[in-house]
Short mmCIF file of C-alpha atoms and ligand atoms in Angstrom, two decimals:
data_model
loop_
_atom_site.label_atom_id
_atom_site.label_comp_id
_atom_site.label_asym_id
_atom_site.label_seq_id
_atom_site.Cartn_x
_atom_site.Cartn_y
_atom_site.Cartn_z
CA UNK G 1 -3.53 5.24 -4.17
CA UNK G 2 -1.12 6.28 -1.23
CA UNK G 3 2.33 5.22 -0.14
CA UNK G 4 2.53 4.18 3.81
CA UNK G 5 5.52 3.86 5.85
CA UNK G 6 6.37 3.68 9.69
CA UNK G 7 9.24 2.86 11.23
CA UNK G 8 10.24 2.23 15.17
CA UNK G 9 12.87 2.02 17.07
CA UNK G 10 12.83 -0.98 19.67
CA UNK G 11 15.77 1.11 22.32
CA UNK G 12 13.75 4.33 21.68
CA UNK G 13 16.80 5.67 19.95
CA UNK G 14 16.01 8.86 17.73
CA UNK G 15 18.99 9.06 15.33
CA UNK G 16 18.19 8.57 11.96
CA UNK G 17 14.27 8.28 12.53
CA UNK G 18 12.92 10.84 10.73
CA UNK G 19 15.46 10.39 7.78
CA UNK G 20 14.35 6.66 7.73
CA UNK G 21 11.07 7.81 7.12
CA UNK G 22 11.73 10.32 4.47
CA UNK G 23 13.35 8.01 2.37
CA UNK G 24 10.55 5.44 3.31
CA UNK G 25 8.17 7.77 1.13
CA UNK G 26 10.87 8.56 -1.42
CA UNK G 27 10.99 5.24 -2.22
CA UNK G 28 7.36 5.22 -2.41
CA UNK G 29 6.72 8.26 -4.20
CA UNK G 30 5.20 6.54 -7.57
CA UNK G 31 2.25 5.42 -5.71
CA UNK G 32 1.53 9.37 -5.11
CA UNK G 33 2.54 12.70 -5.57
CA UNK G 34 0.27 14.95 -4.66
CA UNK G 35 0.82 15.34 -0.80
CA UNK G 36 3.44 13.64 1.71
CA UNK G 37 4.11 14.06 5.22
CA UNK G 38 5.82 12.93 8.38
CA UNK G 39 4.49 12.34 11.77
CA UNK G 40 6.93 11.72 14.50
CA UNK G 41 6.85 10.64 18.57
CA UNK G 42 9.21 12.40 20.50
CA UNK G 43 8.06 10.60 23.92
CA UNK G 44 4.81 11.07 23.65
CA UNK G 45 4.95 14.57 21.93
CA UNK G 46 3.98 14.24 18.96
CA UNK G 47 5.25 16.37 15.59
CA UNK G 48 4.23 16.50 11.94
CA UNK G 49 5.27 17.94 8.78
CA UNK G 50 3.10 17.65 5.55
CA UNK G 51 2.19 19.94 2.56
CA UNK G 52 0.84 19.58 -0.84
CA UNK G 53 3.85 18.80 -3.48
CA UNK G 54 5.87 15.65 -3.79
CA UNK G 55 8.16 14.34 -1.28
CA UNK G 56 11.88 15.71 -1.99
CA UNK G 57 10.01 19.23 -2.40
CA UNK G 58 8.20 19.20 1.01
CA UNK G 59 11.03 18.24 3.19
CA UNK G 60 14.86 19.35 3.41
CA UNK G 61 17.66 18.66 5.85
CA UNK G 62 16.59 21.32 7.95
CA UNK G 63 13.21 20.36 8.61
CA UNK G 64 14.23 16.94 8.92
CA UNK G 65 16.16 17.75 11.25
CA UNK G 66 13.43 19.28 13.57
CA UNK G 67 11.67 16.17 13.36
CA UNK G 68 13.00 14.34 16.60
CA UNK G 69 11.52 11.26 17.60
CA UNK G 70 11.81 7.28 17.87
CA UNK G 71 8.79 5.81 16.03
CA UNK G 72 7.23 8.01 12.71
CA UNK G 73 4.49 7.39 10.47
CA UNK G 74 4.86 8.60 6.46
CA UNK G 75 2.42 9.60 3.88
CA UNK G 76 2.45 10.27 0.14
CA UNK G 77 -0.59 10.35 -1.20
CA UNK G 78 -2.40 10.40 -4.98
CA UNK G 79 -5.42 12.50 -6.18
CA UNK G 80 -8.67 11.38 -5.00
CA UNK G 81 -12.23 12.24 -5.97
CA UNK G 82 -13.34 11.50 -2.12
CA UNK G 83 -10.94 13.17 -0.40
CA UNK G 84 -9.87 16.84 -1.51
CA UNK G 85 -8.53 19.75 0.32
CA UNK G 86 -5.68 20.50 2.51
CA UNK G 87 -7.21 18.78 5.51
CA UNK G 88 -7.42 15.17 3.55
CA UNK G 89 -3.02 15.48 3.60
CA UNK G 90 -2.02 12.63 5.75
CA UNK G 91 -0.93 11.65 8.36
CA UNK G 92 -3.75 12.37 10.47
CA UNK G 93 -2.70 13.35 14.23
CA UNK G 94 -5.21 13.51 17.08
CA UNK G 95 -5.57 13.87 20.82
CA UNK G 96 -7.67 10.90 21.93
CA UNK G 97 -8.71 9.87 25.74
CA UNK G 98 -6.01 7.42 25.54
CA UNK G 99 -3.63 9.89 24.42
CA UNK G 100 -1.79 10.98 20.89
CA UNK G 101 -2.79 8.77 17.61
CA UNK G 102 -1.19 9.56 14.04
CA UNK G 103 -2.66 7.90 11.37
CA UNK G 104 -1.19 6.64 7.68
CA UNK G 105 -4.30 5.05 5.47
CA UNK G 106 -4.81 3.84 1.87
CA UNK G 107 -8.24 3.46 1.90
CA UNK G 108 -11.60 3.17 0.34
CA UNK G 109 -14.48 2.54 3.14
CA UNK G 110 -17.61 1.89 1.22
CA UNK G 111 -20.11 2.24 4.20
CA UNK G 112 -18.09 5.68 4.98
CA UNK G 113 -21.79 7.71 4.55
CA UNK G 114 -23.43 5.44 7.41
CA UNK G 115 -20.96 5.25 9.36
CA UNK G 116 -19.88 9.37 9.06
CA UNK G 117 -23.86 10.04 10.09
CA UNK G 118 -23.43 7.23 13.27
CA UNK G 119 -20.74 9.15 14.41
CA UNK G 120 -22.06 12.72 13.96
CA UNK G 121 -25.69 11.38 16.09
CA UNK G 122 -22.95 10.34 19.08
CA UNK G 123 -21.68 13.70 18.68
CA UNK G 124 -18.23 13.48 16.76
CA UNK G 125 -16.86 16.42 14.74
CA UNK G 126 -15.41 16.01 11.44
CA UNK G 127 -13.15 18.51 9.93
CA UNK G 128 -12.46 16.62 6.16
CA UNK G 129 -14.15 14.19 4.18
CA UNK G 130 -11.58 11.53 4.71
CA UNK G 131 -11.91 7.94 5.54
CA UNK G 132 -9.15 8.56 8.15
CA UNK G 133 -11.45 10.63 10.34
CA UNK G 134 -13.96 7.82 10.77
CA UNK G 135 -11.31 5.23 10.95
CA UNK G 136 -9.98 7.12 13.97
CA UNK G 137 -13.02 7.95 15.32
CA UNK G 138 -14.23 4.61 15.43
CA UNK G 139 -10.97 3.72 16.83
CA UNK G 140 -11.13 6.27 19.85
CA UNK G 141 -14.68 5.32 20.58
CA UNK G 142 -13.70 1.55 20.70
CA UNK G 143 -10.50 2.14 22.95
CA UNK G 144 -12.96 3.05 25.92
CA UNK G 145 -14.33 -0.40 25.53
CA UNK G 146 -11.38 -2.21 25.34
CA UNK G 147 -8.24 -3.22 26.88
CA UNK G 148 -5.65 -2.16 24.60
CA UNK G 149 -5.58 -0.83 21.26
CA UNK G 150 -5.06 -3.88 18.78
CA UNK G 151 -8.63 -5.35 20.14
CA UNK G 152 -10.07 -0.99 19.81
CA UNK G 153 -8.55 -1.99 15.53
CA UNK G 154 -10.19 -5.50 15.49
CA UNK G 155 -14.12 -4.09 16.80
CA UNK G 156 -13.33 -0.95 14.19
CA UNK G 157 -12.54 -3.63 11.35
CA UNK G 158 -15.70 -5.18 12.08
CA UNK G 159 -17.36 -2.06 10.98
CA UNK G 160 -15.79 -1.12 8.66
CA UNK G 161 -16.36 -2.63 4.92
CA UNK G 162 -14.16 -1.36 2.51
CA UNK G 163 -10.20 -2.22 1.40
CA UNK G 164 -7.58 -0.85 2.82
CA UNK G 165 -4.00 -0.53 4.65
CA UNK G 166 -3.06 1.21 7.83
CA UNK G 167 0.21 2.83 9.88
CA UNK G 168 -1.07 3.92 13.28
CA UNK G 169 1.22 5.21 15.82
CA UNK G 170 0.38 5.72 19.36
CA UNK G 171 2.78 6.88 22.27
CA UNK G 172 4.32 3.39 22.85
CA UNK G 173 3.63 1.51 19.64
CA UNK G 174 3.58 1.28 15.97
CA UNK G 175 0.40 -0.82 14.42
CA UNK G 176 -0.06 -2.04 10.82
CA UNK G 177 -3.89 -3.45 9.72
CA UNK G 178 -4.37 -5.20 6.37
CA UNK G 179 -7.86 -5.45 5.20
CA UNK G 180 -9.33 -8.82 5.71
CA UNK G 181 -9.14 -9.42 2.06
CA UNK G 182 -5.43 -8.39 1.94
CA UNK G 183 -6.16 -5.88 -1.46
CA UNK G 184 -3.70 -3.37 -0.70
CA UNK G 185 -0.49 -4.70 0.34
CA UNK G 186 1.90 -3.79 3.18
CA UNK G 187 5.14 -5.78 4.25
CA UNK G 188 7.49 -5.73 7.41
CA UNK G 189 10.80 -5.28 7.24
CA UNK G 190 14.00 -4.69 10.06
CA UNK G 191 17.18 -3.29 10.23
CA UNK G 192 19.23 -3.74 13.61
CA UNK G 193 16.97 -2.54 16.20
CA UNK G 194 14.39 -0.69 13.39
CA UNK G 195 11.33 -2.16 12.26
CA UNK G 196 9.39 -0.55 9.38
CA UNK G 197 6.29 -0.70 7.52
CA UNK G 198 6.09 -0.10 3.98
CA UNK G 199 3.68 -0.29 1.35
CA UNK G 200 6.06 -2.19 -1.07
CA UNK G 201 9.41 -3.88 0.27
CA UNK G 202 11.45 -1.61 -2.70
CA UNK G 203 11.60 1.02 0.21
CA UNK G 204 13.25 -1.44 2.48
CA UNK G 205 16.21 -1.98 -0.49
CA UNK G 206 16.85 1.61 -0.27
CA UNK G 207 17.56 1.62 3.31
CA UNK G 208 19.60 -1.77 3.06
CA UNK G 209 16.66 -3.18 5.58
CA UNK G 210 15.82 -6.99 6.02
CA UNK G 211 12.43 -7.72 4.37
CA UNK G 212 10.62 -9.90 6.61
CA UNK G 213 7.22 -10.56 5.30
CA UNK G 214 4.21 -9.18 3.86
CA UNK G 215 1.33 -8.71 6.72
CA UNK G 216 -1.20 -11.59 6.09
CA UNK G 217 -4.87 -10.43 5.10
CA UNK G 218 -7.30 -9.29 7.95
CA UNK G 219 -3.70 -8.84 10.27
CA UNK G 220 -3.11 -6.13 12.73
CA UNK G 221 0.95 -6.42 13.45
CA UNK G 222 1.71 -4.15 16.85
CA UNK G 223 5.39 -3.43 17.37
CA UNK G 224 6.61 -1.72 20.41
CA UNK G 225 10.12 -2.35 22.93
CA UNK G 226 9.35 -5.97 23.21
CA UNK G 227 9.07 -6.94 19.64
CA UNK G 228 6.27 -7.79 17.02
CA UNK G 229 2.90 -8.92 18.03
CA UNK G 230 0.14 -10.47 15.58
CA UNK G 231 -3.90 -9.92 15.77
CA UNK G 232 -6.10 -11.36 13.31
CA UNK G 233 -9.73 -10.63 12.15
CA UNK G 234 -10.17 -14.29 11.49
CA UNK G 235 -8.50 -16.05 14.04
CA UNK G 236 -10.53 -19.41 13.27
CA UNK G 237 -8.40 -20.30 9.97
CA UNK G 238 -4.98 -20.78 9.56
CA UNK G 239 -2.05 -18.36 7.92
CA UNK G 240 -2.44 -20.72 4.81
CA UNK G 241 -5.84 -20.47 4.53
CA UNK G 242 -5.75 -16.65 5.34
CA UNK G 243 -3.46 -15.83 2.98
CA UNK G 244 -4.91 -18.06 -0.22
CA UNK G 245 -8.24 -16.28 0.58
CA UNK G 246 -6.64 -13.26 -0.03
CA UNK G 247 -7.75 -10.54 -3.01
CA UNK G 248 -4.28 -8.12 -3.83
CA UNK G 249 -5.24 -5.64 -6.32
CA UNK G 250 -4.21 -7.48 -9.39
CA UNK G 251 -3.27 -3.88 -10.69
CA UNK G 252 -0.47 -3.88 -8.38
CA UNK G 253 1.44 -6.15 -10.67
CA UNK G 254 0.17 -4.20 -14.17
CA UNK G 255 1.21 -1.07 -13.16
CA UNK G 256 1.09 0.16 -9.39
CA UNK G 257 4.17 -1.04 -7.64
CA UNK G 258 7.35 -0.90 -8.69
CA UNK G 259 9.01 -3.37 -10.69
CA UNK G 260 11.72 -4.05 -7.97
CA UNK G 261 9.22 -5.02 -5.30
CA UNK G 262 8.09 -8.12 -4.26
CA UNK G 263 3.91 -8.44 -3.37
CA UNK G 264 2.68 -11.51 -1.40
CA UNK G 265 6.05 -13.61 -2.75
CA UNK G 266 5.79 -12.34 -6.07
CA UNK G 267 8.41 -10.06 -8.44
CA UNK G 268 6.54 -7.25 -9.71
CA UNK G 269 9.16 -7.20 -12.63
CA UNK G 270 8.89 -10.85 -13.47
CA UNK G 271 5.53 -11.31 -13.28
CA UNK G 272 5.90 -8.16 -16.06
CA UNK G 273 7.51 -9.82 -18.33
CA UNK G 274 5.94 -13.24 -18.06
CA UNK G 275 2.57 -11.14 -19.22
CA UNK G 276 4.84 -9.88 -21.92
CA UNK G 277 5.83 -13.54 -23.02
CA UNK G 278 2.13 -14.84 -22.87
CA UNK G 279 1.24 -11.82 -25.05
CA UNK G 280 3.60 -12.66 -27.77
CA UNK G 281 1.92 -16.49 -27.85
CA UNK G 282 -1.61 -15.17 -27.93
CA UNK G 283 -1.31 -11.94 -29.84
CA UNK G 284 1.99 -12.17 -31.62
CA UNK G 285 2.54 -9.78 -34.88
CA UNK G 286 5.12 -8.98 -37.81
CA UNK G 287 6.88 -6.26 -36.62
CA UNK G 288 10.38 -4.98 -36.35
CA UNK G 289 10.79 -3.69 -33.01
CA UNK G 290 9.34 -3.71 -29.74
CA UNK G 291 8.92 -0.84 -27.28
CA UNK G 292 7.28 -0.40 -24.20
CA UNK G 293 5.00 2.52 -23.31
CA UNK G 294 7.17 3.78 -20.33
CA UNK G 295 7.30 2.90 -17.34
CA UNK G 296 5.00 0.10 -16.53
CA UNK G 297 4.73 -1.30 -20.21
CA UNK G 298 8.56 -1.88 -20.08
CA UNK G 299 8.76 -5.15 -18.39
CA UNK G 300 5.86 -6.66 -20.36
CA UNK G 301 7.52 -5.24 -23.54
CA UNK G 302 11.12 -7.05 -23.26
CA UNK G 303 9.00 -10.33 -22.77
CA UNK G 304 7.04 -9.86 -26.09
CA UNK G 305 10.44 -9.02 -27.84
CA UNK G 306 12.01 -11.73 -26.04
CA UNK G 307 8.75 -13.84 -26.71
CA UNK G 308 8.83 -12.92 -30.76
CA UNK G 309 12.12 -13.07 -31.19
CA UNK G 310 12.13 -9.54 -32.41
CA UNK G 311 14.68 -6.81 -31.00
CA UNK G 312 13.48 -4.41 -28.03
CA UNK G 313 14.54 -1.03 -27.96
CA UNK G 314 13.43 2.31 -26.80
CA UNK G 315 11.35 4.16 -29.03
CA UNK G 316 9.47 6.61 -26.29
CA UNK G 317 11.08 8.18 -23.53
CA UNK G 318 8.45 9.75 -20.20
CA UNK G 319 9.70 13.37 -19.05
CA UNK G 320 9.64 12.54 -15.49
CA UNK G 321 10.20 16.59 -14.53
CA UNK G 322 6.65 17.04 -16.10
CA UNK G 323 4.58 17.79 -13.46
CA UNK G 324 0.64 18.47 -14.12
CA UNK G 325 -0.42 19.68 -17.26
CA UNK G 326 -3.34 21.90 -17.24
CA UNK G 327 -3.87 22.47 -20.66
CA UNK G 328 -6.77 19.61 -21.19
CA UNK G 329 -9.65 21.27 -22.47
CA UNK G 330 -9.14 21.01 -26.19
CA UNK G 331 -7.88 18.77 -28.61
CA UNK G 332 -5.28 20.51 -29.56
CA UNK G 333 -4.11 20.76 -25.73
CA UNK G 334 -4.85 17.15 -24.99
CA UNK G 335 -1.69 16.32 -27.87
CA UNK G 336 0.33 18.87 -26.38
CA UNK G 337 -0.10 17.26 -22.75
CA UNK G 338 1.31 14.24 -24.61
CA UNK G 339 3.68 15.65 -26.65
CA UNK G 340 4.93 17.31 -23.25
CA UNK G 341 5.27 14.14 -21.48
CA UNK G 342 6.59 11.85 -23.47
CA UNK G 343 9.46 11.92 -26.39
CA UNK G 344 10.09 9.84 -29.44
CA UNK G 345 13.34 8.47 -30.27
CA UNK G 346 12.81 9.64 -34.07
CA UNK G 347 15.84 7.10 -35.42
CA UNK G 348 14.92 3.79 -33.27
CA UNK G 349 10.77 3.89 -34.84
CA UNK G 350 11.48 5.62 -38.37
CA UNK G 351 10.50 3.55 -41.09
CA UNK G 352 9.77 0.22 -38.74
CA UNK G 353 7.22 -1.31 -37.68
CA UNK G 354 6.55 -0.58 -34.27
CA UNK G 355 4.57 -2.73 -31.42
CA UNK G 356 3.94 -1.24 -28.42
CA UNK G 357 2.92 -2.82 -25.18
CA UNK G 358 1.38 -0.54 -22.69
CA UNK G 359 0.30 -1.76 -18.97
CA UNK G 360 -3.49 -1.13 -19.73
CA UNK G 361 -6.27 0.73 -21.44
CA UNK G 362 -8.72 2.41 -19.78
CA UNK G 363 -10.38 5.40 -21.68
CA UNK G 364 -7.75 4.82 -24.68
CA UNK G 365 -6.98 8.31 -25.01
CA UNK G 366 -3.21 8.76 -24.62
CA UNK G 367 -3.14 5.56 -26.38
CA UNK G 368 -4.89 7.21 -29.38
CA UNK G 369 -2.17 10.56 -28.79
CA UNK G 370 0.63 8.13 -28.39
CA UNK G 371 0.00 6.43 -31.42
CA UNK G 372 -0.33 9.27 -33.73
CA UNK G 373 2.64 10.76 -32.27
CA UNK G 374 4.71 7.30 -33.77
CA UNK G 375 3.51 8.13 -36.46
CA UNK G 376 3.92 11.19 -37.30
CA UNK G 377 8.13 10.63 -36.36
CA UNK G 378 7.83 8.28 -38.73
CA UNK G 379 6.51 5.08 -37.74
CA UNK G 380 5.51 3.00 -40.74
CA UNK G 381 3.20 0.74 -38.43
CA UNK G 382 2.04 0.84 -34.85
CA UNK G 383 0.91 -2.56 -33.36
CA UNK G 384 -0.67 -1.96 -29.20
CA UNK G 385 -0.44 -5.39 -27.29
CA UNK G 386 -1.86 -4.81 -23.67
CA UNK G 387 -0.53 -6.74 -20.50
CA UNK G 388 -3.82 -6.29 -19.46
CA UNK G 389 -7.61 -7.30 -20.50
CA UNK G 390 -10.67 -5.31 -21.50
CA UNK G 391 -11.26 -2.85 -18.55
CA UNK G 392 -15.11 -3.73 -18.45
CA UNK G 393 -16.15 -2.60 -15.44
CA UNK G 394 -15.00 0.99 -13.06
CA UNK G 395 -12.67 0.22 -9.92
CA UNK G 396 -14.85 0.80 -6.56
CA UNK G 397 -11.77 0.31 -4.64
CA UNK G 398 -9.62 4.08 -5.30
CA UNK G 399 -7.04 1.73 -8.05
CA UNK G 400 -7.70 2.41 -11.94
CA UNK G 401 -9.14 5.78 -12.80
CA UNK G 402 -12.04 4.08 -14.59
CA UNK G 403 -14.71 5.39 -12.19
CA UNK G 404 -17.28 7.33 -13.58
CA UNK G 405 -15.92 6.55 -17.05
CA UNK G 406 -16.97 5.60 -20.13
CA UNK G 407 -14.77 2.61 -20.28
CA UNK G 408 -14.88 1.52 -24.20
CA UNK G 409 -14.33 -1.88 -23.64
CA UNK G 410 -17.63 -2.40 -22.21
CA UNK G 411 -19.31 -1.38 -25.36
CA UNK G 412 -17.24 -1.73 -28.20
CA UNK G 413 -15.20 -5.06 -29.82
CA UNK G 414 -11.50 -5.14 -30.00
CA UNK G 415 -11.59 -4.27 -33.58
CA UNK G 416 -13.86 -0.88 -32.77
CA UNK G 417 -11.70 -0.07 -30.13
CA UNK G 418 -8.20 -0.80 -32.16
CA UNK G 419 -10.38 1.83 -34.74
CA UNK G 420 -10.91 4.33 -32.11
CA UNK G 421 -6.86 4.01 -31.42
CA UNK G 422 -5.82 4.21 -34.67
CA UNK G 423 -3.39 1.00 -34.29
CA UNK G 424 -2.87 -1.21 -36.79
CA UNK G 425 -3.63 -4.28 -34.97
CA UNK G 426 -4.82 -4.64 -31.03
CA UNK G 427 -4.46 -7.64 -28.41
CA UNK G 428 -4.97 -7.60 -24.99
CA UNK G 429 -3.58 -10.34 -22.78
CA UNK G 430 -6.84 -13.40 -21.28
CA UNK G 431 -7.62 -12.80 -17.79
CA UNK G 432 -6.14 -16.92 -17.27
CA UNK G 433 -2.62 -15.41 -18.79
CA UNK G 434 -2.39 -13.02 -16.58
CA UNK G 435 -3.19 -14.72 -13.76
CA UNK G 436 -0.72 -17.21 -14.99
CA UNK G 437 2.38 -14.61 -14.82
CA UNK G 438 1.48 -14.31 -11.31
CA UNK G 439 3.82 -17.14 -10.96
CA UNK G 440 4.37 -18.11 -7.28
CA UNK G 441 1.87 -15.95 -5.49
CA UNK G 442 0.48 -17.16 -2.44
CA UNK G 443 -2.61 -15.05 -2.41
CA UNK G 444 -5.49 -14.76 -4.65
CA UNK G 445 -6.36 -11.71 -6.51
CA UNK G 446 -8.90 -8.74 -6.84
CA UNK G 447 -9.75 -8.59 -10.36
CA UNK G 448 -13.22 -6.89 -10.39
CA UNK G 449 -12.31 -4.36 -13.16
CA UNK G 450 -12.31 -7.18 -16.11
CA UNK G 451 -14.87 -9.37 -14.72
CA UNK G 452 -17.10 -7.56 -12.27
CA UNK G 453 -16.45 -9.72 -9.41
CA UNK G 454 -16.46 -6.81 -6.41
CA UNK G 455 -15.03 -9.56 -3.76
CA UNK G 456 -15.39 -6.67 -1.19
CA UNK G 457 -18.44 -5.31 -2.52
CA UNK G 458 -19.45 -2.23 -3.57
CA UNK G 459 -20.77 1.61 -2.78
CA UNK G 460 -24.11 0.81 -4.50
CA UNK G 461 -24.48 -2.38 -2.55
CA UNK G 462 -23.86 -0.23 0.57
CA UNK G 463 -26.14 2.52 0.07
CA UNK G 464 -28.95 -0.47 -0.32
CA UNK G 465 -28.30 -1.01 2.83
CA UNK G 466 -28.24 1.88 4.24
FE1 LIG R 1 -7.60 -3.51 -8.54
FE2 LIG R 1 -9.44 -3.66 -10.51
FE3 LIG R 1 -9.91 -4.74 -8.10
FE4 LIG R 1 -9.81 -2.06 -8.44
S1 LIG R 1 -11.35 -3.49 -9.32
S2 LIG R 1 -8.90 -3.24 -6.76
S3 LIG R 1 -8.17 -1.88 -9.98
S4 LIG R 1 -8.35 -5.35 -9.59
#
C-alpha cells in the first residue's frame, strides 16, 4: 500500500507548495513508511527529493525549502514483494518527447510480465521492477498517438489490467486516474486557489482544505489554470452507475485508512464501530471489559462494549517509536518483537476477563503472542472477536499480507483456529455484517480475500494468457 498526494496551484503561485505536500504525506504516513518523496514543477523544471525512511525523517525545513515549485506530486510508500530497491522509491520523474512526467502510483498491474517484455521488443529500457515504469512507458508511447495526455491515460488504461491509483504531473497539469473498478481510493479536495489529490480526505483536514469528492471509478480528473476536467474509461454509463459498479478494497474500512477519513461517502470510524456493534449481536460473550487491539481494533472495540453493555477501556497500548524489529527468527524473538511493540496496562486486565477485538486475522501469530502476553499480566480470560471474517483466500491486489501464506482459515474450523490462538472463545464478524456497517456507501466492494471473488482478476489468470 502507498500514500498519494498532489497538489496545484491554479495562479502558478509557489508559496507554500512544497510544504502542502509534505504534510499531504504526513497525513498519509500510516498507509506506508518505508520510503516518501516529493516531486515538484518549478516551470517546467522539474525537482525531487525522496529516500528510504518515513516522512518527517526524510525531509526538514531546509530541504523543503529548496523545493520551489507550483504543482508537486508526494509519495510514501509500504514494503512490497514486487518492487524492492532504491530505484522502486517514488515518485518516478522522466524526460518524455512531450516533455517532464513525475509519477505517484499505488498499484498492482497483473499483466505487468507481458506487458514489461512488449515494451523491451519496441526497445524501452527499464531501470526497476516497478509497475510505474511500464505505466509511464506506456504512457509516453501513447502520447505520440494522441492529442493530449488524458486520451495517452485512457489507451494506457486499456492495457493495463490490474487495480490501482495515480498522481501524474506534467509541465502544465496535475492528473489523477482511478482504476475502472475504483479499488483503491483517491478524493479531490481545494483550498483557495489549491487543488489536491489525496489518497484519503484526512490529509485535506490537516491542511483545513475543502473536500470535494472522491474520483469516480475508471476517472482520469486533469487540473491545470482553467480548472478541473473529467475523462472516463466508460463513458457509456452514468456517474451512478459508475460508481455502484465500483469494488473499494473492503480492507480500507478494517484497517487501512484512517478512522477520520471518509471513502466513497463513508466514515472509516463509524463504519468501525458499527462492525463492533454487529459483533457483540452475533458473537457476544461474558466478559468484564473490552479492549481493542490498537489501532484499527479500537473503533470496532467501543461498539462491542457499547454493543454488550460492558465497560471499554485500554488494556494494550502500540509503541508507535518502534520501528522494524529484526529479531524474527526464533520463538523466543518473535515474543520479544511483541513484547517490544506493544504494552499491557497490568491494572485495567488483572484478574478480568478480557475480550479483545482486533481488525483481522491473517496468519494468527501476534494474535497467539498477544494473547499470552494478557495473560501472563494477569488476565484471567481472553475472549478475540474479529471485525473481520475468515481470511480464506491471499490478496492479489498488494492489500493484506496473506500472499504466499498459509492462511489458517482456509484449513482449519473456528474452534482449531481459537486452539491455535490460545483464546478462550473466537468469533469473527459474517461477510453480510460487515457489509452492513458499510452504512451509506455508494460503491460496491472488493472482498476477494473471504470469498474468492477476484472482481479484477488475477496473476494466474494472466499468465494463462500470456
Ligand atoms: Fe482488499 Fe481483500 Fe480485495 Fe485484497 S482481496 S483488495 S485485501 S478485499
Amino acid at each position: 500500500m502507498s500514500g498519494l498526494f498532489g497538489v496545484i496551484n491554479t495562479k502558478n503561485e509557489s508559496e507554500g507548495v512544497a510544504q502542502t505536500a509534505y504534510y499531504g504525506i504526513f497525513s498519509l504516513q500510516h498507509r506506508g513508511q518505508e520510503s516518501a518523496g516529493i516531486a515538484i514543477n518549478n516551470s517546467g523544471t522539474f525537482m525531487v527529493h525522496k529516500n528510504s525512511g518515513m516522512v518527517a525523517d526524510i525531509f526538514d525545513e531546509v530541504t523543503l525549502n529548496t523545493l520551489k515549485g507550483s504543482c508537486a506530486v508526494a509519495h510514501t510508500r509500504g514494503g512490497s514483494d514486487r518492487e524492492t530497491g532504491t530505484d522502486a522509491i517514488q515518485p518516478t520523474l522522466i524526460k518524455s518527447r512531450v516533455g517532464n512526467i513525475a509519477m505517484s502510483s499505488d498499484s498492482v498491474i497483473l499483466n505487468d510480465h507481458e506487458l514489461r517484455e512488449n515494451l523491451k521488443n519496441l526497445g524501452a529500457i527499464f531501470q526497476s521492477n516497478t509497475d510505474s515504469e511500464i505505466i509511464l512507458s506506456l504512457f509516453s508511447r501513447n502520447r505520440i498517438a494522441t492529442d493530449d495526455c488524458e486520451h495517452a491515460l485512457l489507451e494506457t488504461m486499456k492495457e493495463i489490467r490490474g487495480v490501482y491509483a495515480i498522481i501524474l504531473m506534467t509541465e502544465n497539469k496535475l492528473i489523477g486516474i482511478r482504476d475502472p473498478w475504483g479499488m483503491r481510493p483517491l478524493s479531490l479536495g481545494k483550498k483557495g486557489d489549491t487543488y489536491m489529490l489525496s489518497s484519503e480526505n484526512c490529509a485535506f483536514d490537516a491542511l483545513d482544505a475543502e473536500y470535494i469528492r472522491d474520483l469516480e471509478p475508471g476517472e482520469i480528473v486533469s487540473i491545470d489554470k482553467n480548472g478541473v476536467t473529467s475523462l472516463y474509461y466508460d463513458d457509456s454509463v452514468s456517474s451512478e452507475e459508475r460508481i455502484r459498479n465500483g469494488k473499494v478494497c473492503i480492507f480500507e474500512y478494517v484497517y487501512v485508512a484512517r478512522p477520520d477519513s471518509f471513502i466513497d461517502c463513508t466514515s472509516i470510524y463509524d463504519s468501525r464501530y458499527r462492525t463492533g456493534m454487529a459483533l457483540a449481536k452475533e458473537h457476544p460473550c461474558e466478559c468484564d471489559i473490552v479492549i481493542g487491539a490498537p489501532d484499527s481494533g479500537n473503533a470496532a472495540a467501543l461498539g462491542f462494549a457499547d454493543g454488550l453493555g460492558v465497560p471499554y477501556g485500554s488494556g494494550l497500548l502500540k509503541n508507535r517509536y518502534v520501528g522494524r524489529t529484526f529479531i524474527k527468527s526464533t520463538q523466543e524473538q518473535r515474543e520479544l518483537a511483541v513484547k517490544l511493540k506493544f504494552a499491557v496496562l497490568k491494572t485495567a486486565i488483572a484478574g478480568k476477563r478480557v475480550a479483545i477485538v482486533d481488525d483481522s486475522l491473517v496468519r494468527g501469530t501476534t494474535t497467539k503472542h498477544i494473547i499470552r502476553f494478557l495473560k501472563e499480566n494477569g488476565a484471567k480470560e481472553v475472549h478475540v472477536r474479529l471485525a473481520s471474517p475468515e481470511v480464506k483466500y491471499p490478496c492479489c491486489y498488494g492489500v493484506n499480507a496473506s500472499k504466499g501464506v498459509d492462511l489458517p482459515a482456509r484449513t482449519k474450523t473456528v474452534e482449531e483456529i481459537r486452539d491455535m490462538i490460545g483464546a478462550d472463545s473466537l468469533g469473527y464478524i459474517s461477510l453480510e455484517s460487515l457489509r452492513e456497517s458499510l452504512k451509506g456507501i455508494h460503491c460496491g466492494c472488493c472482498s476477494a480475500c473471504f470469498d474468492g471473488n477476484y472482481i479484477a482478476g488475477t496473476e494466474e489468470a494472466e499468465s494463462k494468457t500470456e
